[in-house]
């Protein structure tokens, strides 16, 4: 076990200092002992600690982004992040924390799976709550006319929408369309109407600029005639969570490519 103990005394696969382990350690794997050497205990303790750090980072107002701040807090302690009002500089501790954060952020794409959930999902309030609820439906099929506040359902075709390969896919697909997903996400805290256009009408008195978007804000797109044809949820970090179109599933994608950029109408805050 000595090889998993750092020079300063951090222990186990998640490198917990004994004092920190006393706060976050649990017998998560149910084997009768609470130990930083148990992989199950260590992984769950690290998860609890990181969730707490991400919440602190997201509300701190410090520059650098929640991920970098949380990683710095994990490595050096949140007190050091507060001291430097951000990631400690390269001059701190011979660059250990500074380089630790840079290394992880630069290599994390090698280890993350598809549709990484942004740290915005850890926030609190009506918007983040709606975002988290919608995120539980990632991968759910798109069904034109389908979905309700109760969950996914089969849809219908209207002569133009809901078709795939020449057949009415919506009537045999259980899922959501764009506006039923946002309605489902906010219900019952905010009882949004059913269609994208109606949701815009119900919230347009609370517009949000693109530079001030917050998790859970509603994003709208319209065509050249002004018809509002799509709505999604802002998911933080320049992403949108939405139900795009027939043949696709609920997904998390960059805002810039979710729909044609020229069609972006604006955002509102329910």
Tab-separated table of C-alpha atoms in Angstrom:
chain	number	residue	atom	x	y	z
A	1	UNK	CA	0.000	0.000	0.000
A	2	UNK	CA	2.993	2.319	0.460
A	3	UNK	CA	3.147	3.085	-3.260
A	4	UNK	CA	-0.320	4.646	-3.045
A	5	UNK	CA	0.718	7.087	-0.302
A	6	UNK	CA	2.042	10.432	-1.474
A	7	UNK	CA	4.991	12.259	0.004
A	8	UNK	CA	2.605	14.445	2.005
A	9	UNK	CA	0.502	11.543	3.282
A	10	UNK	CA	-2.402	11.380	0.798
A	11	UNK	CA	-3.727	7.832	0.745
A	12	UNK	CA	-5.385	5.372	-1.603
A	13	UNK	CA	-6.604	5.479	-5.210
A	14	UNK	CA	-8.275	8.885	-4.749
A	15	UNK	CA	-5.380	10.306	-2.695
A	16	UNK	CA	-7.304	11.511	0.349
A	17	UNK	CA	-5.551	13.166	3.255
A	18	UNK	CA	-6.695	11.574	6.545
A	19	UNK	CA	-8.411	14.765	7.686
A	20	UNK	CA	-10.312	15.108	4.418
A	21	UNK	CA	-11.283	11.441	4.491
A	22	UNK	CA	-12.831	11.992	7.929
A	23	UNK	CA	-15.310	14.371	6.256
A	24	UNK	CA	-16.101	12.502	3.049
A	25	UNK	CA	-15.344	8.837	3.727
A	26	UNK	CA	-18.153	6.264	4.031
A	27	UNK	CA	-18.433	2.484	3.815
A	28	UNK	CA	-19.891	2.859	0.327
A	29	UNK	CA	-19.204	-0.699	-0.829
A	30	UNK	CA	-20.786	-2.243	2.272
A	31	UNK	CA	-17.842	-4.469	3.173
A	32	UNK	CA	-17.882	-3.435	6.820
A	33	UNK	CA	-15.020	-0.973	6.792
A	34	UNK	CA	-14.671	2.682	5.886
A	35	UNK	CA	-11.296	2.987	4.179
A	36	UNK	CA	-9.565	5.264	1.655
A	37	UNK	CA	-7.855	2.094	0.387
A	38	UNK	CA	-11.166	0.528	-0.727
A	39	UNK	CA	-11.813	1.497	-4.342
A	40	UNK	CA	-15.592	1.575	-3.804
A	41	UNK	CA	-15.317	3.816	-0.747
A	42	UNK	CA	-12.714	6.071	-2.374
A	43	UNK	CA	-14.586	6.594	-5.642
A	44	UNK	CA	-17.870	7.491	-3.923
A	45	UNK	CA	-16.111	9.789	-1.463
A	46	UNK	CA	-14.361	11.546	-4.333
A	47	UNK	CA	-17.702	11.954	-6.082
A	48	UNK	CA	-19.314	13.506	-3.004
A	49	UNK	CA	-16.415	15.864	-2.528
A	50	UNK	CA	-16.311	16.889	-6.199
A	51	UNK	CA	-20.051	17.588	-6.274
A	52	UNK	CA	-19.619	19.886	-3.303
A	53	UNK	CA	-16.648	21.616	-4.908
A	54	UNK	CA	-18.509	22.051	-8.193
A	55	UNK	CA	-21.398	23.716	-6.366
A	56	UNK	CA	-18.986	26.075	-4.643
A	57	UNK	CA	-17.166	26.755	-7.908
A	58	UNK	CA	-20.360	27.429	-9.869
A	59	UNK	CA	-21.496	30.080	-7.371
A	60	UNK	CA	-18.110	31.587	-6.512
A	61	UNK	CA	-17.897	34.079	-9.354
A	62	UNK	CA	-14.191	33.318	-9.740
A	63	UNK	CA	-12.739	33.141	-13.259
A	64	UNK	CA	-11.531	29.945	-14.900
A	65	UNK	CA	-14.723	27.894	-15.066
A	66	UNK	CA	-16.282	25.506	-12.513
A	67	UNK	CA	-14.301	22.461	-13.653
A	68	UNK	CA	-10.916	24.135	-13.235
A	69	UNK	CA	-11.892	25.676	-9.917
A	70	UNK	CA	-13.239	22.398	-8.534
A	71	UNK	CA	-10.117	20.518	-9.602
A	72	UNK	CA	-7.958	23.153	-7.946
A	73	UNK	CA	-10.036	22.833	-4.789
A	74	UNK	CA	-9.611	19.072	-4.834
A	75	UNK	CA	-5.862	19.330	-5.212
A	76	UNK	CA	-5.030	22.250	-2.937
A	77	UNK	CA	-8.154	22.739	-0.841
A	78	UNK	CA	-10.942	25.217	-1.469
A	79	UNK	CA	-9.291	27.660	0.909
A	80	UNK	CA	-6.474	28.142	-1.598
A	81	UNK	CA	-8.978	28.837	-4.389
A	82	UNK	CA	-10.555	31.471	-2.157
A	83	UNK	CA	-7.133	32.888	-1.288
A	84	UNK	CA	-6.220	33.396	-4.940
A	85	UNK	CA	-9.788	34.018	-6.104
A	86	UNK	CA	-9.306	31.380	-8.785
A	87	UNK	CA	-6.927	28.561	-9.655
A	88	UNK	CA	-3.689	29.110	-7.685
A	89	UNK	CA	-0.960	30.518	-9.935
A	90	UNK	CA	2.066	28.656	-11.173
A	91	UNK	CA	4.118	30.239	-8.399
A	92	UNK	CA	2.067	28.396	-5.751
A	93	UNK	CA	3.537	25.069	-4.534
A	94	UNK	CA	5.986	24.909	-7.443
A	95	UNK	CA	3.108	24.824	-9.911
A	96	UNK	CA	1.660	21.568	-8.572
A	97	UNK	CA	-1.993	22.685	-8.552
A	98	UNK	CA	-1.638	24.864	-11.635
A	99	UNK	CA	-0.203	21.987	-13.684
A	100	UNK	CA	-2.589	19.426	-12.138
A	101	UNK	CA	-5.578	21.398	-13.414
A	102	UNK	CA	-4.022	21.997	-16.837
A	103	UNK	CA	-3.120	18.332	-17.277
A	104	UNK	CA	-6.584	17.018	-16.429
A	105	UNK	CA	-8.451	19.564	-18.545
A	106	UNK	CA	-6.182	18.932	-21.529
A	107	UNK	CA	-6.532	15.138	-21.409
A	108	UNK	CA	-10.068	14.560	-20.124
A	109	UNK	CA	-11.565	14.117	-23.611
A	110	UNK	CA	-9.636	10.826	-23.825
A	111	UNK	CA	-11.665	9.436	-20.948
A	112	UNK	CA	-15.120	11.018	-21.147
A	113	UNK	CA	-18.033	9.289	-22.826
A	114	UNK	CA	-20.585	10.816	-25.218
A	115	UNK	CA	-22.946	13.568	-24.131
A	116	UNK	CA	-20.938	14.754	-21.156
A	117	UNK	CA	-23.344	16.411	-18.707
A	118	UNK	CA	-22.136	19.950	-17.945
A	119	UNK	CA	-21.444	21.060	-14.423
A	120	UNK	CA	-24.379	23.466	-14.828
A	121	UNK	CA	-26.520	20.456	-13.917
A	122	UNK	CA	-25.278	20.761	-10.343
A	123	UNK	CA	-26.845	24.191	-9.765
A	124	UNK	CA	-29.917	25.003	-7.726
A	125	UNK	CA	-33.153	26.756	-8.610
A	126	UNK	CA	-36.013	26.345	-11.052
A	127	UNK	CA	-33.866	26.411	-14.198
A	128	UNK	CA	-31.241	23.867	-13.094
A	129	UNK	CA	-34.002	21.680	-11.646
A	130	UNK	CA	-35.744	21.651	-15.031
A	131	UNK	CA	-32.458	20.931	-16.775
A	132	UNK	CA	-31.721	17.979	-14.509
A	133	UNK	CA	-35.208	16.575	-15.057
A	134	UNK	CA	-34.853	16.868	-18.828
A	135	UNK	CA	-31.399	15.266	-18.682
A	136	UNK	CA	-32.956	12.046	-17.385
A	137	UNK	CA	-34.546	11.741	-20.847
A	138	UNK	CA	-31.316	11.903	-22.846
A	139	UNK	CA	-31.546	9.260	-25.558
A	140	UNK	CA	-35.361	9.258	-25.614
A	141	UNK	CA	-36.657	9.181	-29.225
A	142	UNK	CA	-38.146	12.236	-30.881
A	143	UNK	CA	-41.874	11.827	-31.563
A	144	UNK	CA	-43.659	14.711	-33.273
A	145	UNK	CA	-46.728	15.550	-31.167
A	146	UNK	CA	-45.621	13.099	-28.493
A	147	UNK	CA	-44.868	13.719	-24.851
A	148	UNK	CA	-46.653	15.502	-22.022
A	149	UNK	CA	-45.977	16.666	-18.460
A	150	UNK	CA	-46.364	13.005	-17.472
A	151	UNK	CA	-43.562	11.782	-19.748
A	152	UNK	CA	-43.014	10.410	-23.261
A	153	UNK	CA	-45.882	9.154	-25.412
A	154	UNK	CA	-46.613	8.348	-29.036
A	155	UNK	CA	-47.141	11.251	-31.404
A	156	UNK	CA	-48.879	11.884	-34.713
A	157	UNK	CA	-48.221	13.087	-38.255
A	158	UNK	CA	-49.859	16.191	-39.669
A	159	UNK	CA	-49.152	15.833	-43.382
A	160	UNK	CA	-45.761	17.515	-43.070
A	161	UNK	CA	-44.141	16.500	-39.783
A	162	UNK	CA	-43.515	13.168	-38.099
A	163	UNK	CA	-42.541	11.142	-41.178
A	164	UNK	CA	-39.423	9.081	-41.787
A	165	UNK	CA	-38.644	7.065	-44.914
A	166	UNK	CA	-42.112	7.734	-46.255
A	167	UNK	CA	-44.045	6.461	-43.255
A	168	UNK	CA	-45.552	8.085	-40.168
A	169	UNK	CA	-42.890	7.329	-37.557
A	170	UNK	CA	-44.421	9.536	-34.879
A	171	UNK	CA	-47.509	7.381	-34.408
A	172	UNK	CA	-45.403	4.348	-33.469
A	173	UNK	CA	-42.641	6.143	-31.537
A	174	UNK	CA	-42.842	6.833	-27.812
A	175	UNK	CA	-40.969	10.011	-27.046
A	176	UNK	CA	-40.991	13.800	-26.908
A	177	UNK	CA	-40.958	16.611	-29.397
A	178	UNK	CA	-39.075	19.822	-28.632
A	179	UNK	CA	-41.785	21.670	-26.736
A	180	UNK	CA	-43.185	18.702	-24.841
A	181	UNK	CA	-39.685	18.077	-23.478
A	182	UNK	CA	-39.378	21.632	-22.152
A	183	UNK	CA	-42.946	21.475	-20.817
A	184	UNK	CA	-42.140	18.194	-19.061
A	185	UNK	CA	-38.897	19.621	-17.657
A	186	UNK	CA	-40.555	22.598	-15.969
A	187	UNK	CA	-43.801	20.957	-14.877
A	188	UNK	CA	-45.310	21.480	-12.298
A	189	UNK	CA	-43.139	24.341	-10.978
A	190	UNK	CA	-43.803	26.321	-14.155
A	191	UNK	CA	-46.756	25.149	-16.244
A	192	UNK	CA	-45.574	26.037	-19.722
A	193	UNK	CA	-48.049	25.777	-22.623
A	194	UNK	CA	-47.625	22.968	-25.145
A	195	UNK	CA	-46.063	24.447	-28.292
A	196	UNK	CA	-42.790	26.297	-28.870
A	197	UNK	CA	-44.607	29.395	-30.126
A	198	UNK	CA	-46.927	29.420	-27.116
A	199	UNK	CA	-44.009	28.953	-24.735
A	200	UNK	CA	-42.274	31.934	-26.292
A	201	UNK	CA	-45.456	33.969	-25.942
A	202	UNK	CA	-45.778	32.999	-22.291
A	203	UNK	CA	-42.186	33.941	-21.405
A	204	UNK	CA	-41.172	36.655	-23.895
A	205	UNK	CA	-41.583	39.342	-21.238
A	206	UNK	CA	-38.454	37.888	-19.603
A	207	UNK	CA	-35.892	37.916	-22.444
A	208	UNK	CA	-32.280	36.887	-21.865
A	209	UNK	CA	-29.313	37.992	-23.933
A	210	UNK	CA	-26.995	35.337	-25.301
A	211	UNK	CA	-24.210	36.618	-23.064
A	212	UNK	CA	-26.342	36.197	-19.929
A	213	UNK	CA	-27.726	32.683	-20.492
A	214	UNK	CA	-28.216	30.518	-17.414
A	215	UNK	CA	-28.974	26.793	-17.114
A	216	UNK	CA	-32.607	26.056	-17.887
A	217	UNK	CA	-33.267	29.159	-19.994
A	218	UNK	CA	-35.507	28.482	-22.988
A	219	UNK	CA	-33.872	28.913	-26.412
A	220	UNK	CA	-36.005	29.550	-29.496
A	221	UNK	CA	-35.562	29.326	-33.260
A	222	UNK	CA	-37.843	30.690	-35.982
A	223	UNK	CA	-37.992	30.485	-39.780
A	224	UNK	CA	-37.913	33.331	-42.291
A	225	UNK	CA	-41.648	33.914	-41.912
A	226	UNK	CA	-41.289	34.385	-38.167
A	227	UNK	CA	-42.839	31.049	-37.183
A	228	UNK	CA	-41.204	29.712	-34.014
A	229	UNK	CA	-40.480	26.098	-34.839
A	230	UNK	CA	-38.078	24.928	-32.123
A	231	UNK	CA	-37.294	25.289	-28.435
A	232	UNK	CA	-34.586	23.808	-26.211
A	233	UNK	CA	-33.040	24.212	-22.769
A	234	UNK	CA	-29.755	26.011	-22.256
A	235	UNK	CA	-27.459	23.484	-20.556
A	236	UNK	CA	-24.479	25.654	-19.690
A	237	UNK	CA	-21.038	25.751	-21.303
A	238	UNK	CA	-22.495	26.802	-24.650
A	239	UNK	CA	-24.726	23.739	-24.999
A	240	UNK	CA	-28.392	23.026	-25.493
A	241	UNK	CA	-30.424	20.020	-24.380
A	242	UNK	CA	-33.262	19.421	-26.829
A	243	UNK	CA	-35.371	17.001	-28.846
A	244	UNK	CA	-34.259	17.881	-32.386
A	245	UNK	CA	-36.338	16.097	-35.046
A	246	UNK	CA	-37.829	12.824	-36.277
A	247	UNK	CA	-35.241	10.063	-36.388
A	248	UNK	CA	-33.126	11.611	-33.622
A	249	UNK	CA	-33.173	11.387	-29.836
A	250	UNK	CA	-33.028	13.875	-26.969
A	251	UNK	CA	-29.452	15.115	-27.046
A	252	UNK	CA	-26.928	17.529	-25.618
A	253	UNK	CA	-25.127	19.513	-28.326
A	254	UNK	CA	-23.359	22.836	-28.889
A	255	UNK	CA	-25.808	25.720	-29.158
A	256	UNK	CA	-24.147	26.953	-32.335
A	257	UNK	CA	-24.972	23.722	-34.186
A	258	UNK	CA	-28.270	22.681	-32.575
A	259	UNK	CA	-30.284	24.385	-35.313
A	260	UNK	CA	-29.321	26.747	-38.172
A	261	UNK	CA	-27.547	29.689	-36.571
A	262	UNK	CA	-29.443	32.162	-38.743
A	263	UNK	CA	-32.717	30.945	-37.209
A	264	UNK	CA	-31.791	31.644	-33.599
A	265	UNK	CA	-34.464	33.972	-32.232
A	266	UNK	CA	-33.459	34.434	-28.633
A	267	UNK	CA	-33.919	33.172	-25.104
A	268	UNK	CA	-36.308	33.635	-22.216
A	269	UNK	CA	-36.292	32.723	-18.534
A	270	UNK	CA	-39.482	31.023	-17.300
